[in-house]
Coordinates of C-alpha atoms and ligand atoms in Angstrom, one line a residue:
X236 CA 1.2 -42.4 -8.5
X237 CA -1.2 -39.4 -8.6
X238 CA -4.3 -39.8 -10.6
X239 CA -4.3 -38.5 -14.2
X240 CA -7.0 -36.0 -15.0
X241 CA -8.0 -35.7 -18.6
X242 CA -11.3 -33.9 -18.5
X243 CA -12.4 -31.5 -15.8
X244 CA -15.6 -29.6 -15.3
X245 CA -16.1 -26.0 -14.2
X246 CA -19.5 -24.8 -12.9
X247 CA -20.2 -21.1 -13.1
X248 CA -18.3 -18.9 -15.5
X249 CA -18.3 -15.6 -13.7
X250 CA -15.3 -13.7 -12.4
X251 CA -13.5 -16.8 -11.1
X252 CA -15.0 -19.6 -13.2
X253 CA -14.0 -18.2 -16.5
X254 CA -10.4 -17.7 -15.2
X255 CA -10.3 -21.2 -13.9
X256 CA -11.4 -22.6 -17.3
X257 CA -8.5 -20.7 -18.9
X258 CA -6.0 -22.1 -16.4
X259 CA -7.1 -25.7 -17.1
X260 CA -7.4 -25.4 -20.9
X261 CA -4.0 -23.6 -21.1
X262 CA -2.4 -26.5 -19.4
X263 CA -3.7 -29.1 -21.9
X264 CA -6.8 -30.3 -20.0
X265 CA -10.2 -30.7 -21.7
X266 CA -12.8 -28.7 -19.9
X267 CA -16.6 -28.9 -19.8
X268 CA -17.6 -25.4 -18.8
X269 CA -21.2 -25.2 -17.4
X270 CA -23.5 -22.3 -16.8
X271 CA -27.1 -21.9 -15.8
X272 CA -28.5 -20.3 -19.0
X273 CA -27.6 -19.6 -22.6
X274 CA -27.1 -15.9 -21.8
X275 CA -24.8 -16.7 -18.9
X276 CA -22.9 -19.2 -21.0
X277 CA -22.3 -16.6 -23.7
X278 CA -21.1 -14.1 -21.1
X279 CA -18.6 -16.7 -19.8
X280 CA -17.4 -17.5 -23.3
X281 CA -17.0 -13.8 -24.0
X282 CA -14.9 -13.3 -20.8
X283 CA -12.6 -16.2 -21.7
X284 CA -12.3 -14.9 -25.3
X285 CA -11.4 -11.4 -24.3
X286 CA -8.9 -12.6 -21.7
X287 CA -7.1 -14.9 -24.1
X288 CA -7.2 -12.2 -26.8
X289 CA -5.6 -9.8 -24.4
X290 CA -2.9 -12.5 -23.8
X291 CA -2.3 -12.8 -27.5
X292 CA -2.2 -9.0 -28.0
X293 CA 0.4 -8.8 -25.2
X294 CA 2.5 -11.5 -26.8
X295 CA 2.0 -13.8 -23.9
X296 CA 0.1 -16.5 -25.9
X297 CA 0.6 -17.5 -29.5
X298 CA -2.5 -17.4 -31.7
X299 CA -2.3 -21.1 -32.5
X300 CA -2.1 -21.8 -28.7
X301 CA -5.1 -19.6 -28.1
X302 CA -7.1 -21.5 -30.8
X303 CA -6.0 -24.8 -29.3
X304 CA -7.0 -23.6 -25.8
X305 CA -10.5 -22.6 -27.0
X306 CA -11.0 -25.9 -28.8
X307 CA -10.4 -27.7 -25.5
X308 CA -13.4 -26.1 -23.9
X309 CA -16.9 -27.5 -24.3
X310 CA -19.5 -24.8 -23.3
X311 CA -22.7 -26.3 -21.9
X312 CA -25.9 -25.4 -20.1
X313 CA -26.8 -27.6 -17.2
X314 CA -24.9 -30.0 -14.9
X315 CA -25.8 -33.1 -16.8
X316 CA -22.9 -32.4 -19.2
X317 CA -20.5 -33.3 -16.4
X318 CA -21.2 -37.0 -16.4
X319 CA -17.8 -38.0 -17.8
X320 CA -15.4 -35.6 -16.0
X321 CA -12.6 -36.7 -13.5
X322 CA -12.9 -33.6 -11.4
X323 CA -15.4 -30.7 -11.1
X324 CA -14.7 -27.3 -9.6
X325 CA -17.7 -25.2 -8.6
X326 CA -17.5 -21.4 -8.8
X327 CA -21.1 -20.2 -8.4
X328 CA -22.1 -17.3 -6.1
X329 CA -21.1 -17.6 -2.4
X330 CA -24.3 -19.0 -0.9
X331 CA -24.3 -22.2 1.1
X332 CA -27.7 -23.5 0.1
X333 CA -26.9 -22.9 -3.7
X334 CA -23.6 -24.7 -3.4
X335 CA -25.2 -27.6 -1.4
X336 CA -27.9 -28.0 -4.0
X337 CA -25.2 -28.1 -6.8
X338 CA -23.1 -30.6 -4.9
X339 CA -26.1 -32.9 -4.4
X340 CA -26.7 -32.7 -8.1
X341 CA -23.1 -33.3 -9.0
X342 CA -23.0 -36.3 -6.7
X343 CA -25.9 -37.8 -8.8
X344 CA -24.6 -36.8 -12.2
X345 CA -20.8 -37.5 -11.9
X346 CA -18.9 -40.8 -12.0
X347 CA -18.4 -42.4 -8.6
X348 CA -14.7 -41.7 -8.6
X349 CA -15.0 -38.0 -9.6
X350 CA -13.5 -35.5 -7.2
X351 CA -15.9 -32.6 -6.4
X352 CA -14.2 -29.4 -5.6
X353 CA -15.4 -25.9 -4.5
X354 CA -13.7 -22.6 -5.1
X355 CA -15.6 -21.1 -2.1
X356 CA -13.7 -18.3 -0.3
X357 CA -15.3 -18.4 3.0
X358 CA -18.0 -21.1 3.3
X359 CA -17.4 -24.4 5.1
X360 CA -16.2 -27.1 2.7
X361 CA -17.3 -29.6 5.3
X362 CA -20.9 -28.3 5.2
X363 CA -20.8 -28.4 1.4
X364 CA -19.4 -31.9 1.4
X365 CA -22.2 -33.4 3.5
X366 CA -24.7 -32.6 0.7
X367 CA -23.1 -35.5 -1.2
X368 CA -22.7 -39.2 -0.5
X369 CA -19.0 -38.9 -1.0
X370 CA -17.7 -36.3 1.5
X371 CA -14.3 -38.0 1.4
X372 CA -13.9 -36.9 -2.3
X373 CA -14.9 -33.3 -1.6
X374 CA -12.2 -30.7 -1.3
X375 CA -11.6 -26.9 -1.6
X376 CA -9.5 -25.6 -4.4
X377 CA -9.3 -21.9 -3.8
X378 CA -7.9 -19.9 -6.7
X379 CA -7.1 -16.3 -6.6
X380 CA -8.3 -13.5 -8.8
X381 CA -7.3 -13.2 -11.6
X382 CA -6.9 -17.0 -11.7
X383 CA -4.6 -17.1 -14.8
X384 CA -2.2 -14.7 -13.1
X385 CA -2.1 -15.4 -9.4
X386 CA 0.3 -18.3 -8.6
X387 CA -1.3 -19.5 -5.3
X388 CA -4.0 -22.1 -4.8
X389 CA -5.2 -22.9 -1.3
X390 CA -6.1 -26.6 -1.0
X391 CA -8.7 -27.1 1.7
X392 CA -8.9 -30.5 3.3
X393 CA -11.8 -31.3 5.6
X394 CA -11.6 -33.8 8.4
X395 CA -13.0 -36.4 6.0
X396 CA -11.2 -35.6 2.8
X397 CA -9.2 -38.7 1.9
X398 CA -5.4 -38.4 1.7
X399 CA -5.3 -39.6 -1.9
X400 CA -7.7 -36.9 -3.0
X401 CA -5.5 -34.3 -1.3
X402 CA -2.4 -35.7 -3.0
X403 CA -4.1 -35.9 -6.4
X404 CA -5.2 -32.3 -6.2
X405 CA -1.8 -31.1 -5.1
X406 CA -0.2 -32.9 -8.1
X407 CA -2.8 -31.3 -10.3
X408 CA -1.9 -27.8 -9.0
X409 CA 1.7 -28.5 -9.8
X410 CA 0.7 -29.5 -13.4
X411 CA -1.1 -26.1 -13.6
X412 CA 2.1 -24.3 -12.6
X413 CA 0.6 -23.2 -9.3
X414 CA 2.0 -23.2 -5.8
X415 CA -0.3 -24.8 -3.3
X416 CA -0.7 -24.6 0.4
X417 CA -2.8 -27.2 2.0
X418 CA -4.8 -26.2 5.0
X419 CA -7.8 -27.2 7.1
X420 CA -11.3 -25.9 6.8
X421 CA -11.5 -22.5 8.5
X422 CA -13.4 -19.3 7.5
X423 CA -11.4 -17.4 5.0
X424 CA -8.5 -19.9 4.9
X425 CA -5.2 -18.0 5.1
X426 CA -5.3 -15.2 2.6
X427 CA -8.9 -14.0 2.9
X428 CA -8.9 -14.3 6.7
X429 CA -6.0 -11.7 6.6
X430 CA -7.3 -9.7 3.6
X431 CA -11.0 -9.1 4.3
X432 CA -10.7 -7.3 7.7
X433 CA -8.3 -4.9 5.9
X434 CA -10.6 -4.4 2.9
X435 CA -13.7 -3.8 5.0
X436 CA -11.7 -1.3 7.2
X437 CA -10.8 0.6 4.0
X438 CA -14.4 0.7 2.9
X439 CA -15.3 2.0 6.4
X440 CA -12.7 4.8 6.0
X441 CA -14.1 5.7 2.7
X442 CA -17.7 5.6 4.0
X443 CA -16.7 7.9 6.9
X444 CA -15.1 10.3 4.4
X445 CA -11.8 10.0 6.2
X446 CA -10.1 10.1 2.8
X447 CA -11.1 9.9 -0.8
X448 CA -11.1 6.6 -2.8
X449 CA -8.1 7.7 -4.8
X450 CA -6.1 8.7 -1.7
X451 CA -6.9 5.5 0.2
X452 CA -5.8 3.4 -2.8
X453 CA -2.7 5.5 -3.6
X454 CA -1.7 5.3 0.1
X455 CA -1.6 1.5 0.1
X456 CA -0.1 1.1 -3.3
X457 CA 2.7 3.7 -2.8
X458 CA 3.2 3.2 1.0
X459 CA 3.2 -0.6 1.0
X460 CA 4.0 -1.5 -2.6
X461 CA 0.7 -3.4 -3.1
X462 CA -0.4 -4.1 -6.7
X463 CA -3.6 -2.3 -6.2
X464 CA -5.4 -0.3 -3.5
X465 CA -8.1 -1.9 -1.4
X466 CA -11.1 -0.2 -3.1
X467 CA -9.9 -1.1 -6.6
X468 CA -9.4 -4.6 -5.3
X469 CA -13.0 -4.7 -4.0
X470 CA -14.1 -3.7 -7.5
X471 CA -12.1 -6.6 -9.0
X472 CA -13.4 -9.1 -6.5
X473 CA -17.0 -8.0 -7.0
X474 CA -18.9 -6.2 -4.3
X475 CA -21.6 -8.9 -4.1
X476 CA -19.0 -11.6 -3.6
X477 CA -17.1 -9.5 -1.1
X478 CA -20.3 -8.8 0.8
X479 CA -21.1 -12.6 1.0
X480 CA -17.5 -13.4 2.0
X481 CA -17.5 -10.8 4.8
X482 CA -20.9 -11.9 6.0
X483 CA -19.9 -15.6 6.2
X484 CA -16.6 -14.7 7.9
X485 CA -18.4 -12.7 10.5
X486 CA -20.7 -15.5 11.3
X487 CA -18.2 -18.4 11.1
X488 CA -15.1 -16.5 12.3
X489 CA -16.2 -15.6 15.9
X490 CA -18.3 -12.6 15.1
X491 CA -15.4 -10.2 14.8
X492 CA -16.9 -6.8 14.2
X493 CA -14.3 -6.1 11.7
X494 CA -15.9 -8.6 9.3
X495 CA -19.4 -7.2 9.7
X496 CA -19.8 -5.8 6.2
X497 CA -19.6 -2.0 6.1
X498 CA -23.2 -0.7 5.5
X499 CA -22.1 1.0 2.3
X500 CA -21.4 -2.3 0.7
X501 CA -24.9 -3.6 1.1
X502 CA -26.2 -0.3 -0.4
X503 CA -23.9 -0.6 -3.4
X504 CA -24.8 -4.2 -4.0
X505 CA -28.5 -3.4 -3.8
X506 CA -28.0 -0.5 -6.3
X507 CA -26.3 -2.9 -8.7
X508 CA -22.9 -1.4 -8.3
X509 CA -21.0 -4.6 -8.2
X510 CA -17.5 -3.5 -9.3
X511 CA -15.8 -4.1 -12.6
X512 CA -18.2 -6.8 -13.7
X513 CA -21.1 -4.4 -13.7
X514 CA -19.0 -1.4 -15.0
X515 CA -19.3 0.5 -11.7
X516 CA -18.4 0.0 -8.1
X517 CA -16.1 2.3 -6.1
X518 CA -14.9 3.5 -9.5
X519 CA -16.5 3.7 -12.9
X520 CA -15.2 1.5 -15.7
X521 CA -15.3 2.0 -19.5
X522 CA -17.8 -0.8 -19.8
X523 CA -18.9 -3.9 -17.8
X524 CA -15.9 -6.2 -17.4
X525 CA -13.4 -3.7 -18.5
X526 CA -10.3 -3.0 -16.2
X527 CA -10.1 0.6 -17.5
X528 CA -11.2 3.3 -15.0
X529 CA -12.9 6.3 -16.6
X530 CA -13.6 9.7 -14.9
X531 CA -16.9 10.2 -13.0
X532 CA -18.4 12.8 -10.7
X533 CA -16.1 11.8 -7.9
X534 CA -12.8 12.1 -9.9
X535 CA -10.7 14.8 -8.3
X536 CA -10.1 17.9 -10.5
X537 CA -6.6 18.1 -12.0
X538 CA -3.9 18.9 -9.4
X539 CA -3.1 22.3 -10.9
X540 CA -6.7 23.5 -10.6
X541 CA -6.9 22.3 -7.0
X542 CA -3.7 24.0 -6.2
X543 CA -4.9 27.3 -7.4
X544 CA -7.2 26.8 -4.5
X545 CA -5.5 29.2 -2.2
X546 CA -2.1 27.5 -1.8
X547 CA 0.5 29.9 -0.4
X548 CA 3.8 30.4 -2.2
X549 CA 6.7 28.4 -0.6
X550 CA 10.3 29.1 -1.6
X551 CA 12.2 28.7 1.7
X552 CA 11.8 25.7 3.9
X553 CA 13.1 25.0 7.4
X554 CA 13.7 21.4 8.5
X555 CA 14.2 20.7 12.2
X556 CA 16.0 17.5 13.3
X557 CA 19.0 15.5 12.6
X558 CA 17.8 11.9 12.3
X559 CA 17.1 9.6 9.3
X560 CA 13.8 11.3 8.4
X561 CA 15.2 14.9 8.7
X562 CA 18.2 13.9 6.6
X563 CA 16.0 12.3 3.8
X564 CA 13.6 15.3 3.9
X565 CA 16.4 17.8 3.5
X566 CA 17.6 15.9 0.4
X567 CA 14.1 15.8 -1.1
X568 CA 13.5 19.5 -0.7
X569 CA 17.0 20.4 -1.9
X570 CA 16.6 18.3 -5.1
X571 CA 13.2 19.9 -5.7
X572 CA 14.9 23.4 -5.8
X573 CA 13.8 24.8 -2.5
X574 CA 16.0 27.0 -0.4
X575 CA 16.5 25.1 2.9
X576 CA 17.5 26.0 6.5
X577 CA 18.4 22.9 8.4
X578 CA 18.3 23.4 12.2
X579 CA 19.9 20.8 14.5
X580 CA 21.0 20.9 18.1
X581 CA 24.7 21.7 17.4
X582 CA 27.4 22.1 14.8
X583 CA 28.5 18.6 15.2
X584 CA 25.1 17.2 14.3
X585 CA 24.8 19.6 11.4
X586 CA 28.1 18.3 10.0
X587 CA 26.9 14.7 10.3
X588 CA 23.6 15.5 8.5
X589 CA 25.5 17.5 5.8
X590 CA 27.8 14.5 5.2
X591 CA 24.8 12.1 5.0
X592 CA 23.0 14.3 2.5
X593 CA 26.1 14.7 0.4
X594 CA 26.8 10.9 0.5
X595 CA 23.2 10.2 -0.6
X596 CA 23.3 12.7 -3.4
X597 CA 26.7 11.3 -4.5
X598 CA 25.1 7.9 -4.9
X599 CA 22.7 9.5 -7.3
X600 CA 25.6 10.9 -9.3
X601 CA 27.4 7.5 -9.4
X602 CA 24.3 5.8 -10.6
X603 CA 23.9 8.4 -13.3
X604 CA 20.6 9.7 -11.9
X605 CA 21.9 13.1 -10.9
X606 CA 24.3 15.5 -12.7
X607 CA 27.3 16.7 -10.7
X608 CA 26.2 20.3 -11.2
X609 CA 22.7 19.5 -9.8
X610 CA 24.2 17.8 -6.8
X611 CA 26.3 20.9 -6.1
X612 CA 23.4 23.2 -6.7
X613 CA 21.3 21.2 -4.3
X614 CA 24.0 21.3 -1.6
X615 CA 24.4 25.0 -2.2
X616 CA 20.7 25.6 -1.4
X617 CA 21.1 24.3 2.2
X618 CA 22.1 26.6 5.1
X619 CA 23.2 24.7 8.2
X620 CA 22.2 26.2 11.6
X621 CA 21.9 25.3 15.2
X622 CA 19.4 28.1 16.2
X623 CA 15.7 28.1 15.6
X624 CA 15.9 32.0 15.1
X625 CA 17.1 31.3 11.6
X626 CA 13.6 30.1 10.7
X627 CA 12.1 33.6 11.1
X628 CA 11.6 34.1 7.4
X629 CA 10.9 30.6 6.1
X630 CA 7.5 29.8 4.4
X631 CA 7.3 26.2 5.7
X632 CA 8.8 24.4 8.6
X633 CA 9.0 20.6 8.7
X634 CA 9.7 19.2 12.1
X635 CA 11.3 15.7 12.3
X636 CA 12.6 15.5 15.9
X637 CA 12.2 12.6 18.4
X638 CA 8.8 11.1 18.6
X639 CA 7.9 12.5 22.0
X640 CA 4.9 14.8 22.5
X641 CA 6.5 17.1 25.1
X642 CA 9.5 17.7 22.9
X643 CA 7.4 18.4 19.8
X644 CA 5.0 20.7 21.8
X645 CA 7.9 22.8 23.2
X646 CA 9.4 23.0 19.7
X647 CA 6.1 24.2 18.1
X648 CA 5.6 26.8 20.9
X649 CA 9.1 28.2 20.0
X650 CA 8.3 28.1 16.3
X651 CA 5.1 30.1 17.0
X652 CA 7.2 32.8 18.6
X653 CA 9.9 32.9 15.9
X654 CA 8.2 32.3 12.6
X655 CA 6.6 34.9 10.4
X656 CA 2.8 35.1 10.0
X657 CA 1.5 32.8 7.2
X658 CA 4.2 30.1 7.7
X659 CA 2.9 26.5 7.4
X660 CA 4.1 24.5 10.4
X661 CA 4.3 20.7 9.7
X662 CA 5.1 17.7 11.8
X663 CA 6.3 14.4 10.5
X664 CA 5.0 12.5 13.5
X665 CA 3.8 9.0 12.6
X666 CA 1.9 8.3 15.8
X667 CA 1.1 11.4 17.8
X668 CA -2.1 13.4 17.3
X669 CA -1.3 16.4 15.1
X670 CA -3.9 18.5 17.0
X671 CA -1.8 18.2 20.2
X672 CA 1.2 19.9 18.6
X673 CA -1.1 22.4 16.8
X674 CA -2.6 23.5 20.1
X675 CA 0.9 24.3 21.5
X676 CA 0.8 27.3 19.1
X677 CA -1.5 30.3 18.8
X678 CA -2.1 29.4 15.1
X679 CA -3.5 25.9 14.9
X680 CA -5.0 26.7 11.5
X681 CA -1.4 26.8 10.0
X682 CA -0.4 23.4 11.5
X683 CA -0.5 20.2 9.5
X684 CA 1.0 16.7 9.4
X685 CA 3.4 15.8 6.6
X686 CA 4.1 12.1 7.2
X687 CA 7.0 11.0 5.0
X688 CA 7.9 7.4 4.5
X689 CA 11.4 6.0 5.1
X690 CA 13.6 6.3 3.0
X691 CA 12.2 9.8 2.2
X692 CA 14.1 10.3 -1.1
X693 CA 12.7 7.0 -2.5
X694 CA 9.2 6.5 -1.1
X695 CA 6.8 8.4 -3.3
X696 CA 4.1 8.9 -0.7
X697 CA 3.4 11.6 1.8
X698 CA 0.3 11.5 4.1
X699 CA -1.0 15.1 4.5
X700 CA -2.8 15.1 7.9
X701 CA -5.4 17.7 8.4
X702 CA -6.6 18.4 12.0
X703 CA -10.1 19.8 12.7
X704 CA -8.4 23.2 13.0
X705 CA -6.2 23.1 9.8
X706 CA -7.3 25.7 7.2
X707 CA -8.0 24.9 3.6
X708 CA -5.2 27.2 2.6
X709 CA -2.7 25.3 4.7
X710 CA -3.7 21.9 3.3
X711 CA -3.7 23.3 -0.3
X712 CA -0.2 24.6 0.4
X713 CA 1.0 21.2 1.8
X714 CA -0.5 19.4 -1.3
X715 CA 1.2 21.8 -3.7
X716 CA 4.6 21.3 -1.9
X717 CA 4.1 17.5 -2.2
X718 CA 3.4 17.8 -5.9
X719 CA 6.4 20.1 -6.4
X720 CA 8.6 17.5 -4.7
X721 CA 7.3 14.8 -7.1
X722 CA 5.5 13.0 -4.3
X723 CA 1.9 11.9 -4.1
X724 CA 0.3 13.6 -1.2
X725 CA -2.8 11.9 0.2
X726 CA -5.0 13.8 2.5
X727 CA -6.5 12.2 5.6
X728 CA -7.9 13.0 9.0
X729 CA -5.9 13.2 12.3
X730 CA -6.5 9.6 13.5
X731 CA -4.1 7.1 14.9
X732 CA -2.1 5.4 12.1
X733 CA -3.4 7.9 9.4
X734 CA -4.2 5.7 6.4
X735 CA -1.3 3.3 5.8
X736 CA -0.4 2.2 9.4
X737 CA -4.1 2.0 10.4
X738 CA -4.7 -0.4 7.5
X739 CA -1.4 -2.3 7.5
X740 CA -0.7 -3.1 11.2
X741 CA -3.9 -4.8 12.2
X742 CA -3.4 -7.1 9.2
X743 CA 0.1 -7.9 10.4
X744 CA -1.2 -8.5 13.9
X745 CA -3.9 -10.8 12.5
X746 CA -1.1 -12.8 10.8
X747 CA 0.6 -13.2 14.2
X748 CA -2.7 -14.4 15.7
X749 CA -3.1 -16.9 12.9
X750 CA 0.4 -18.3 13.5
X751 CA -0.3 -18.3 17.2
X752 CA -3.4 -20.4 16.6
X753 CA -1.2 -22.9 14.7
X754 CA -3.5 -22.7 11.7
X755 CA -0.5 -22.5 9.3
X756 CA 3.2 -21.8 9.3
X757 CA 5.0 -18.5 8.9
X758 CA 6.3 -19.7 5.5
X759 CA 2.9 -20.7 4.2
X760 CA 1.3 -17.4 5.4
X761 CA 4.0 -15.4 3.7
X762 CA 3.6 -17.4 0.5
X763 CA -0.2 -17.0 0.6
X764 CA 0.0 -13.2 0.7
X765 CA 2.8 -12.9 -1.8
X766 CA 1.5 -15.4 -4.4
X767 CA -2.2 -15.0 -3.7
X768 CA -2.4 -11.3 -3.3
X769 CA 0.8 -10.0 -5.0
X770 CA 2.2 -8.5 -1.9
X771 CA 5.9 -7.6 -2.2
X772 CA 6.6 -9.3 1.2
X773 CA 4.7 -11.7 3.4
X774 CA 3.6 -10.4 6.9
X775 CA 6.4 -12.1 8.8
X776 CA 9.1 -10.9 6.4
X777 CA 7.7 -7.4 6.8
X778 CA 7.4 -7.5 10.6
X779 CA 11.1 -8.6 10.8
X780 CA 12.1 -5.7 8.6
X781 CA 9.9 -3.0 10.4
X782 CA 10.9 -4.3 13.9
X783 CA 8.6 -6.1 16.2
X784 CA 8.9 -3.5 18.9
X785 CA 7.9 -0.7 16.5
X786 CA 5.0 -2.8 15.2
X787 CA 3.8 -3.6 18.7
X788 CA 4.0 0.1 19.6
X789 CA 1.9 1.1 16.6
X790 CA -0.6 -1.6 17.2
X791 CA -1.0 -0.6 20.8
X792 CA -1.7 3.0 19.8
X793 CA -4.3 1.9 17.3
X794 CA -5.9 -0.3 20.0
X795 CA -5.9 2.5 22.6
X796 CA -7.4 5.1 20.3
X797 CA -10.1 3.0 18.6
X798 CA -10.8 0.5 21.4
X799 CA -11.5 -2.1 18.7
X800 CA -11.2 -5.5 20.4
X801 CA -9.8 -7.0 17.2
X802 CA -6.9 -4.6 17.3
X803 CA -5.6 -5.9 20.7
X804 CA -1.9 -6.8 20.1
X805 CA -1.3 -10.5 19.6
X806 CA 0.1 -12.1 22.8
X807 CA 2.8 -13.8 20.7
X808 CA 4.0 -10.4 19.4
X809 CA 4.3 -9.1 23.0
X810 CA 6.2 -12.2 24.1
X811 CA 8.7 -11.9 21.2
X812 CA 9.3 -8.3 22.0
X813 CA 9.8 -9.1 25.7
X814 CA 12.2 -11.8 24.8
X815 CA 14.3 -9.3 22.8
X816 CA 13.4 -10.9 19.4
X817 CA 12.9 -7.6 17.5
X818 CA 13.5 -8.7 14.0
X819 CA 16.4 -8.2 11.6
X820 CA 18.0 -5.5 13.8
X821 CA 18.4 -7.9 16.7
X822 CA 19.3 -10.9 14.6
X823 CA 16.0 -12.7 15.4
X824 CA 12.4 -12.0 15.1
X825 CA 9.9 -14.5 13.5
X826 CA 12.9 -15.9 11.7
X827 CA 16.6 -16.3 12.7
X828 CA 18.6 -13.8 10.7
X829 CA 22.0 -14.6 12.1
X830 CA 23.1 -17.0 9.4
X831 CA 21.3 -15.4 6.4
Ligands
NAD44 N1 -14.3 -12.9 -7.0 C1 -13.2 -13.3 -6.4 O1 -12.2 -12.5 -6.3 C2 -13.0 -14.7 -5.8 C3 -11.8 -15.2 -5.6 C4 -11.7 -16.6 -5.1 C5 -12.8 -17.3 -4.9 N2 -14.0 -16.8 -5.2 C6 -15.2 -17.6 -5.0 O2 -15.6 -18.1 -6.3 C7 -17.0 -18.4 -6.3 C8 -17.6 -17.6 -7.5 O3 -17.4 -16.2 -7.3 P1 -17.4 -15.2 -8.5 O4 -16.8 -13.9 -8.0 O5 -16.8 -15.8 -9.7 O6 -18.9 -15.0 -8.7 P2 -19.7 -14.4 -10.0 O7 -21.0 -13.8 -9.5 O8 -18.8 -13.5 -10.8 O9 -20.0 -15.7 -10.9 C9 -20.9 -16.7 -10.6 C10 -21.3 -17.4 -11.8 O10 -22.1 -18.6 -11.4 C11 -23.2 -18.8 -12.3 N3 -24.2 -19.6 -11.7 C12 -25.1 -19.3 -10.7 N4 -25.9 -20.4 -10.5 C13 -25.4 -21.4 -11.2 C14 -25.9 -22.7 -11.4 N5 -26.9 -23.2 -10.7 N6 -25.2 -23.5 -12.3 C15 -24.2 -23.0 -13.1 N7 -23.8 -21.7 -12.9 C16 -24.4 -20.9 -12.0 C17 -23.6 -17.3 -12.6 O11 -24.4 -17.3 -13.8 C18 -22.3 -16.6 -12.6 O12 -21.8 -16.5 -14.0 C19 -17.5 -17.9 -5.0 O13 -17.6 -19.0 -4.1 C20 -16.5 -17.0 -4.5 O14 -16.4 -16.9 -3.1 C21 -14.2 -15.5 -5.7

């Protein structure tokens, strides 16, 4: 029988503590909520009040339940108030000495049987536990932000935590409606170990002006389906907390350079830009604590104004290629009202692409998303050809042929001879340097990358890749075309992986390394990212969908270009590919798909 908890304590009512109080009180537990001063206590109370009021306003909580919830919370200053609780969870700032002091004090104040838990994200639970005389009753209970919303709790067991304490805490998590994964005491546990390298990398991209904050965030939201972009997430976490977590992970996690906090973070923390809680971080918020972003001096001017910025008129578009991407891109342009010349390597291929576009448009008609007349008009705008000469008068060419540099270079050299002056020449490459294809022409200023995502008609994102030779006019034209197609174009530099793949694949590779180190199972790692961070798929699910061979190739490219030791492909990934376990397409990858 698991222990019955009736009264619990929470120490520190900041970003996490206030949310944790809400979770407990909402589930019928009495809570003693402790802060360091009257002012901090009032702030914590206000956070809880506005969060529960929001839930009432959204119809997610009845008024009477809100009142009952608030009446279960006893707000107090000082740890002495915790003398009668059954379990305490500490959520004070991420500093080892502070947490050790608090645990020593809790050990003195609390009943001998009280379980002492920490919500630390990155510090050693073991080191915190030895500040008490009861390390076997010390455990990590790591909630995710926002605690009332995120389903996951990581339960961190040290080598001395007793089995009963672990079982009691697991049962408590269930009572709170959470899903728990129980793991051992390692820096960053599962989710943060996989998340923070990615977040820090995104900050580094922003700091290097590789892309704007809006574009980095839009890329990860729209390209990967994440609930928020990395910089918005940093603001939610709190930049001071994020800094401390990175710093600890760097020191505890093998001095991986990717965890060395980006210098900009330290500057922002020093300047008091802590994220949402202080009203300003990467973005500016309506007021401290508000989730609402308001415009500031970095907010981009409205799309229309930017597009007036020298964009050339585009009416007729050439698409070269006959694969999945070319087919999807033709459909997107046709639906957006452009006149299209499709060029393939022969009439047979053209007929296949034509069929595929028609089938896809028909699906839209069947689903009631496209009128029959619009389908016919879209098909009527496409001319099918097998000669590049037909591209002589187009305003934009989008190349989507095989991913081989020599083939693309030869094609761009031909386009250079054939196309009229002022044409924009775009490549959809996902891994080759755009500058290499640009230099195969005499007009590198007119060459740009337009990296569509698969399936092109559905995915809302296009990465607009500017080389060091691309003109402002060319990129303005590319952005205007993206907007006219109803896509979000994010502008980035010509570096391996652009934004999305550069941020996504090292994270997937890290997940493989974690599995390889036997820290956790593929199922628990997938759960952690889905339920703790709101990802639509866990890393192993995604790797099996993308294909392990494709993932390995992208990771190798990133490693070769950036020479970042942490980007070296995980040996397990290489072995699986060698063994022919490529994911869904081969029936087996990290999981067996033959019977599913
Ligand atoms: N922010 C996140 O997204 C997140 C997610 C999971 C876990 N965590 C972890 O939760 C813990 C708290 O982080 P946070 O982001 O909520 O920090 P925060 O800065 O928002 O809040 C910390 C609170 O602790 C209070 N405090 C400081 N000293 C105290 C003391 N001696 N007694 C009582 N209260 C005291 C402060 O007044 C403040 O209100 C950290 O260990 C952090 O790593 C944070």
